[in-house]
Short mmCIF file of C-alpha atoms and ligand atoms in Angstrom, two decimals:
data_model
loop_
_atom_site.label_atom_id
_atom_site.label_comp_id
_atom_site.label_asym_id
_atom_site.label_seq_id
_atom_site.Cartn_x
_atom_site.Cartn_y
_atom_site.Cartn_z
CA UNK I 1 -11.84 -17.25 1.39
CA UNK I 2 -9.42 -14.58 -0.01
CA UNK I 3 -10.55 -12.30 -2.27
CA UNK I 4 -9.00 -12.42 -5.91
CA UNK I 5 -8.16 -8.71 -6.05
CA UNK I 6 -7.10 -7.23 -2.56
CA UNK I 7 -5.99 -3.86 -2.53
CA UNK I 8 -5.09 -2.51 0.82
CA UNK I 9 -3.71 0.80 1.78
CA UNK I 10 -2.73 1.95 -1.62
CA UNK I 11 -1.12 5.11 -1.67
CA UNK I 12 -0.37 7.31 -4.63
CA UNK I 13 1.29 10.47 -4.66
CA UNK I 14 2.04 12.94 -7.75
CA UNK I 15 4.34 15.95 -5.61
CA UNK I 16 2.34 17.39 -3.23
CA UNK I 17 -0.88 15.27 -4.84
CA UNK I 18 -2.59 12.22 -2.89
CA UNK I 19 -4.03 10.81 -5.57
CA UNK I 20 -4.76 7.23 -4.44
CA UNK I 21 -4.73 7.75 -0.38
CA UNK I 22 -4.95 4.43 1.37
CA UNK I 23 -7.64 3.34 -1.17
CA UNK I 24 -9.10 -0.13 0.52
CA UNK I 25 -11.34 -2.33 -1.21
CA UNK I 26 -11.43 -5.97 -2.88
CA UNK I 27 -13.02 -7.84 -5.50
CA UNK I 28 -14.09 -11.70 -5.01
CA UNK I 29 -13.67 -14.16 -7.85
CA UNK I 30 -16.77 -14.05 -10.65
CA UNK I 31 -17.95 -10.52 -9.43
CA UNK I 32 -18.44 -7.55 -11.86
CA UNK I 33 -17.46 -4.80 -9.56
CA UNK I 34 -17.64 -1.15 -10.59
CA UNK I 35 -15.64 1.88 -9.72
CA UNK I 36 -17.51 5.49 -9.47
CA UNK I 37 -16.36 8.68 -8.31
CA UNK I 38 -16.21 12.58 -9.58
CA UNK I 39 -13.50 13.29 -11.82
CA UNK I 40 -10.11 13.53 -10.48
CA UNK I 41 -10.94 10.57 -7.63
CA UNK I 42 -8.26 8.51 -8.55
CA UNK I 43 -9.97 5.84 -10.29
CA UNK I 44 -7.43 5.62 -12.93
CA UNK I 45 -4.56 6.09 -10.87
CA UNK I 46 -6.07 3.10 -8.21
CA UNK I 47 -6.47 1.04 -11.42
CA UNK I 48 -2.88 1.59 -13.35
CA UNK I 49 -1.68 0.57 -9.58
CA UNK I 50 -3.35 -2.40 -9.58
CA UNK I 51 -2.27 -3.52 -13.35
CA UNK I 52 1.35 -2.08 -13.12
CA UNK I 53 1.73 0.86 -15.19
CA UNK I 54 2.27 2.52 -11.93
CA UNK I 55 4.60 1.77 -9.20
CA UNK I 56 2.70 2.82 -6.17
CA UNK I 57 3.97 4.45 -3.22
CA UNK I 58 2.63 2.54 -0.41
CA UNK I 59 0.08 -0.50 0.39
CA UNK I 60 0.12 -3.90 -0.87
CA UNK I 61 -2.02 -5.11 -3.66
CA UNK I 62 -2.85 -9.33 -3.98
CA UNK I 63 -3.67 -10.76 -6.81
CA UNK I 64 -5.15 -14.61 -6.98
CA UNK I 65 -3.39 -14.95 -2.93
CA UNK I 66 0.10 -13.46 -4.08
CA UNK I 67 1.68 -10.37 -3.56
CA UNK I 68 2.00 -8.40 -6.84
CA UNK I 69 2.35 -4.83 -5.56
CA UNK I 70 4.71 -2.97 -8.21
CA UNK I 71 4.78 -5.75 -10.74
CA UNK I 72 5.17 -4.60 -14.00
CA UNK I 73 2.39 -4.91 -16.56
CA UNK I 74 3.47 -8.29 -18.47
CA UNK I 75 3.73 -9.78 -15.28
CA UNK I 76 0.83 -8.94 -13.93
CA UNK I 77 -0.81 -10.17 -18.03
CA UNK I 78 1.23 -13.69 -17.65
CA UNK I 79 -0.73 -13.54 -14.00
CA UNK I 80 -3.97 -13.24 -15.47
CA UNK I 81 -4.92 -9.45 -14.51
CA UNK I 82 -5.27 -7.40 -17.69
CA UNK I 83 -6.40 -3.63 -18.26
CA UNK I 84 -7.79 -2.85 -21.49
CA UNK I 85 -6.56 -0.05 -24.07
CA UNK I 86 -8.18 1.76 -26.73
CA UNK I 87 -6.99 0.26 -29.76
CA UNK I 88 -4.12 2.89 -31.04
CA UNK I 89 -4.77 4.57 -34.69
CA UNK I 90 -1.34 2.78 -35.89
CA UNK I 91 -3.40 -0.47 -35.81
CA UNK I 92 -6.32 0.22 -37.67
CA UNK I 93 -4.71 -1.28 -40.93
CA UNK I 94 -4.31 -4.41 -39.61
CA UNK I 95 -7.11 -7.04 -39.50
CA UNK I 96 -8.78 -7.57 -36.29
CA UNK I 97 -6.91 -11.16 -36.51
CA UNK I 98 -3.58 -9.59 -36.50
CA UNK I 99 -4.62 -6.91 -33.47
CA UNK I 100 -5.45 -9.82 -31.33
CA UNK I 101 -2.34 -11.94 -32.31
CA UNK I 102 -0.41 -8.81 -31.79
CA UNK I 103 -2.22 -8.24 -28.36
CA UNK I 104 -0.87 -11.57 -27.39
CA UNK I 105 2.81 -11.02 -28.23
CA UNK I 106 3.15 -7.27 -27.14
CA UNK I 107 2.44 -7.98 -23.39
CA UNK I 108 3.80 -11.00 -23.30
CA UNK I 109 7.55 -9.62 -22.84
CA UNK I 110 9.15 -11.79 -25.48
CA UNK I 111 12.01 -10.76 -27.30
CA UNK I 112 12.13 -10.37 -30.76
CA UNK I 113 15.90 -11.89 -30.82
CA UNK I 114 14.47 -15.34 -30.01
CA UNK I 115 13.63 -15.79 -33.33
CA UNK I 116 16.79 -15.80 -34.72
CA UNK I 117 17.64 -18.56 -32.08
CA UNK I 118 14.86 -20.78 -32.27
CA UNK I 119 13.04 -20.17 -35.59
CA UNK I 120 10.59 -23.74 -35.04
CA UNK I 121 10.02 -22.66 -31.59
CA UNK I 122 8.91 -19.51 -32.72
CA UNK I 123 6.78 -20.73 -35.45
CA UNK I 124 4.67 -23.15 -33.03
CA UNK I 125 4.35 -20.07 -30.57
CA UNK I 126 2.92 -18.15 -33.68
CA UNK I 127 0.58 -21.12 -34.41
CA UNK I 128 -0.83 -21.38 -30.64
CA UNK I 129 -1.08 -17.61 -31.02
CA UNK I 130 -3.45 -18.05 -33.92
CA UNK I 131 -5.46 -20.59 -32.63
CA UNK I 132 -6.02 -18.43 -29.29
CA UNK I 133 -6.88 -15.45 -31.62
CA UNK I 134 -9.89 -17.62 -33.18
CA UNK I 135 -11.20 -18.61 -29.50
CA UNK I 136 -11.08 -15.34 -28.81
CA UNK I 137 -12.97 -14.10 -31.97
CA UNK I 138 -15.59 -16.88 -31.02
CA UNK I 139 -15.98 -15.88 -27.67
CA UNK I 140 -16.23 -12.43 -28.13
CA UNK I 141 -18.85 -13.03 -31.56
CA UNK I 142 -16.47 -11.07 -33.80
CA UNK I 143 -15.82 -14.33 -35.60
CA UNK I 144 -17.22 -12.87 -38.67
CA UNK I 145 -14.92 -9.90 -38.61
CA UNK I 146 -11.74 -12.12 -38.54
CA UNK I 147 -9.44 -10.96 -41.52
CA UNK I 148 -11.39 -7.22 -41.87
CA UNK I 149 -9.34 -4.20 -41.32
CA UNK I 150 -9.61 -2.82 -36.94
CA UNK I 151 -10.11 0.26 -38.70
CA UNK I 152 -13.69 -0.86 -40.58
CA UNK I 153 -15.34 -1.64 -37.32
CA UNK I 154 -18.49 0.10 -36.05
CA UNK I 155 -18.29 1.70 -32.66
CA UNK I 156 -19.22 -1.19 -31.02
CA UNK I 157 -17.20 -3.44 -31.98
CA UNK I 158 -14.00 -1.64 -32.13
CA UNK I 159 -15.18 -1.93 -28.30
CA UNK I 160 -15.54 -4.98 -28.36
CA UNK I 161 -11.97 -5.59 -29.83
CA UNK I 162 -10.58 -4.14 -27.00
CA UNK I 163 -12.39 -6.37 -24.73
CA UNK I 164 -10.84 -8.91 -27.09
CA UNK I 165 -7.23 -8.03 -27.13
CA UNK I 166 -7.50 -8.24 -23.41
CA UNK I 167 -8.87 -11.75 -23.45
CA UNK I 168 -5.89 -12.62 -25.20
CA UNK I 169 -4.06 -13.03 -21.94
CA UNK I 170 -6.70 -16.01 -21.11
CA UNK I 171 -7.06 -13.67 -18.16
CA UNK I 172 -8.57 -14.48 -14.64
CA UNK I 173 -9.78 -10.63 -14.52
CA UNK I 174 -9.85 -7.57 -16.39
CA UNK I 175 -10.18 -3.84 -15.45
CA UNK I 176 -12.00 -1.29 -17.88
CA UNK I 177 -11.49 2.25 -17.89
CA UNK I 178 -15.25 3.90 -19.01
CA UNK I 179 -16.00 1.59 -21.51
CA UNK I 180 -19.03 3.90 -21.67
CA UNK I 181 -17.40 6.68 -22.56
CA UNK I 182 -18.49 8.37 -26.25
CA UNK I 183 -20.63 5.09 -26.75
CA UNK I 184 -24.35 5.17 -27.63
CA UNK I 185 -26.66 3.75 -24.99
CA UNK I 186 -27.89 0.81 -27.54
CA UNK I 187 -24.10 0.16 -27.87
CA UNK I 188 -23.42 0.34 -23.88
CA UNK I 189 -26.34 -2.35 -23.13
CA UNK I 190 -24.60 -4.41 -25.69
CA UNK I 191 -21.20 -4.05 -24.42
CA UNK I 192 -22.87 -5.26 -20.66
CA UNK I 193 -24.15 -7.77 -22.24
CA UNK I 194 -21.22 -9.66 -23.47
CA UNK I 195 -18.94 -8.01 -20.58
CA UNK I 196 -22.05 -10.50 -18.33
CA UNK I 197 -21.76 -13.39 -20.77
CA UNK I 198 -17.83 -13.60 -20.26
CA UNK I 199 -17.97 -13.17 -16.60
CA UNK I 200 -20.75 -16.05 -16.55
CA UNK I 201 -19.54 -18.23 -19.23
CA UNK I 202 -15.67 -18.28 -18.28
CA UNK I 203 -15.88 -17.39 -14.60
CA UNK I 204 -14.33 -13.98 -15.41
CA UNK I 205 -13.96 -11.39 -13.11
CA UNK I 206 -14.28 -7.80 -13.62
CA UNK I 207 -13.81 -4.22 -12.07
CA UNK I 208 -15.20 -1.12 -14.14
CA UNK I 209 -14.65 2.03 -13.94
CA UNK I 210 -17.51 4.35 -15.52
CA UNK I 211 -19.44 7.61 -15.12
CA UNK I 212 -22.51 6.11 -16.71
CA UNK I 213 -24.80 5.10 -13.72
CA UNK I 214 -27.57 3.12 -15.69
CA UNK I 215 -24.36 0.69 -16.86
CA UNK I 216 -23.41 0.78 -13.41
CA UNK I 217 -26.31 -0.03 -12.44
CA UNK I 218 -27.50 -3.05 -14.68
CA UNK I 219 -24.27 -4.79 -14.15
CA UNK I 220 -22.11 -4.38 -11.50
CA UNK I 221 -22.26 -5.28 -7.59
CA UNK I 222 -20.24 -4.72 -5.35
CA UNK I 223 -19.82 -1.01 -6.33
CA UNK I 224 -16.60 0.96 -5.04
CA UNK I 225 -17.12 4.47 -4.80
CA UNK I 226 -13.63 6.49 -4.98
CA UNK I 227 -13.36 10.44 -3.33
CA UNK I 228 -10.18 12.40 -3.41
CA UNK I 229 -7.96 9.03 -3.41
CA UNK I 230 -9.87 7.42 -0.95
CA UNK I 231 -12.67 4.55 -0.90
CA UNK I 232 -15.78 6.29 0.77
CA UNK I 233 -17.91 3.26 0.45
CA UNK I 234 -18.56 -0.02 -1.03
CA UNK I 235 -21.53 -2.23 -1.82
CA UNK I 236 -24.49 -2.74 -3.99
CA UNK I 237 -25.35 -0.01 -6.26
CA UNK I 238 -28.68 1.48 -5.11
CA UNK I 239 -26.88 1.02 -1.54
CA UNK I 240 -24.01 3.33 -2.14
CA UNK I 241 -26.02 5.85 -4.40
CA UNK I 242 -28.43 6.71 -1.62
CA UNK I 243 -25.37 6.97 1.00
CA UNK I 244 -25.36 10.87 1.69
CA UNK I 245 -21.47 11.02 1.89
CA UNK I 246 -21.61 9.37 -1.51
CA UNK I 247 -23.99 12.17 -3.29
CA UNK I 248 -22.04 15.07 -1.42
CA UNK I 249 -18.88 13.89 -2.81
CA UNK I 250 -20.28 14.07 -6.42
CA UNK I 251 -22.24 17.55 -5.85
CA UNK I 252 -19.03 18.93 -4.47
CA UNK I 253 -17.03 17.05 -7.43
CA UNK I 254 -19.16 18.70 -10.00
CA UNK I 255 -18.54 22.04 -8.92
CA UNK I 256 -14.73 21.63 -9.69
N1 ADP V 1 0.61 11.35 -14.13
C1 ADP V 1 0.08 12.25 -13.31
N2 ADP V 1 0.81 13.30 -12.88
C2 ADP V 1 0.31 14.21 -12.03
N3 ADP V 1 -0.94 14.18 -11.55
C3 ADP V 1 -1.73 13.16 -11.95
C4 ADP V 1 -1.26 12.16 -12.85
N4 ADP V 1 -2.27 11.28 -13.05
C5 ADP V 1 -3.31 11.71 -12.33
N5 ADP V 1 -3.00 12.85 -11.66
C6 ADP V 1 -3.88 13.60 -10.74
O1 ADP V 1 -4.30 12.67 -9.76
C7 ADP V 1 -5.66 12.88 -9.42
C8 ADP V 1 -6.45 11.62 -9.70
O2 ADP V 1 -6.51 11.42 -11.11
P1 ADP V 1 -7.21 10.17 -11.77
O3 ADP V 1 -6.72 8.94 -11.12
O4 ADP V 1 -7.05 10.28 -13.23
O5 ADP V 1 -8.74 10.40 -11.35
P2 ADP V 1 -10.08 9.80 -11.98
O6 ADP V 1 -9.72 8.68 -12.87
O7 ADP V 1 -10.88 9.38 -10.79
O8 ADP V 1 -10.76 10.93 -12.69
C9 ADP V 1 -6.13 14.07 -10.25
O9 ADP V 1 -6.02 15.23 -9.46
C10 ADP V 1 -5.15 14.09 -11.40
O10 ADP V 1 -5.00 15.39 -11.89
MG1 MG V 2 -10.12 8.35 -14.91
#
């Protein structure tokens, strides 16, 4: 069987920089995959590939058996692949209600002009937005939180937002950039546990970028491990952290 995510080939070039350079790997349906690699690997670039904020310069990504290579980001939403952002200061006013209806209408590619046109359309739209917003809020256990302002959220839950805004899409997979990052460990092992629930409760599928290894390590397999734009190896995390290539790559990334 196909693999949701395929990604084969991808090239990525910035001048004379390979960033992504015929980066091969794929993700099957329901897996929690992570993405390691020093700094400067191409993680980020592979990953805004794959989502569509970048058009890249060669290889062919699949998505769910299509090809999607150098679709642009609210097609590749309205296909169920989704990237999440760190929610932008100019939203912390709003309640975490409005974020996520907001989430949902952003990336969706609609036009603001259609509701001049088609004002009881758009009013049932807003309505199904709503009631996806509460799903969302129950899924994600930041029911509670519903009409307080983004910006009142602890740490963890502004994460957690995020995760939610993403799940707005009723997405089939979605890619995190160091979710990790600046987050206490308490706070990481409850992020990977509701990033586990998700993936086993509504057959999501995930691929993770992050630097912190223990995260890495209690949640994700396969693991793909990214050097200088290309995919050194791939496979289960204790099995690509004792690979020797692997641990040069980072001792050699380090001292850059
Ligand atoms: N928009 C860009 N313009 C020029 N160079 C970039 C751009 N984005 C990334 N790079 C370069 O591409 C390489 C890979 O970066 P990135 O994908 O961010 O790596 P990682 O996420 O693994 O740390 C780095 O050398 C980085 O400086
Ligand atoms: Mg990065």
């Amino acid at each position: 069987m196909e693999a949701l995510l395929d990604v084969r080939e991808l090239d990525k070039h910035f001048g004379g920089l390979r960033a992504c350079d015929r980066a091969t790997f794929e993700v099957e349906e329901g897996k929690i995959a992570g993405m390691i690699g020093p700094n400067g690997a191409g993680k980020t670039t592979a990953f805004n590939c794959v989502a569509g904020f970048l058009k890249p310069d060669g290889g062919l990504v699949r998505f769910d058996g299509e090809d999607v290579t150098g679709l642009p980001p609210h097609r590749m939403f309205a296909k169920g692949l989704v990237r999440t952002f760190q929610i932008p200061q100019e939203l912390d006013t709003m309640t975490v209600l409005e974020n996520l209806m907001l989430a949902g209408e952003d990336q969706s590619g609609e036009a603001v002009w259609r509701t001049w046109l088609r004002p009881g359309r758009v009013r049932r739209e807003e309505e199904a937005l709503e009631a996806r917003a509460h799903e969302v809020l129950e899924q994600t256990q930041l029911g509670h939180q519903a009409y307080i302002r983004a910006g009142a959220l602890s740490g963890g839950q502004r994460k957690l937002l995020e995760l939610a805004r993403a799940l707005m899409a009723e997405p089939k997979m979605i890619l995190l950039d160091e979710p990790g990052a600046g987050v206490n460990p308490a706070l990481i092992r409850l992020l990977s546990e509701h990033i586990r629930e998700l993936s086993q409760r509504l057959g999501l599928t995930f691929l993770i970028i992050e630097h912190n290894l223990d995260l890495i390590r209690q949640l994700c397999d396969p693991v793909v491990v990214m050097a200088q734009g290309r995919v050194l190896d791939i496979g289960a995390p204790d099995e690509v952290l004792a690979n020797p290539e692997v641990q040069a790559a980072y001792l050699s990334g380090q001292r850059t």
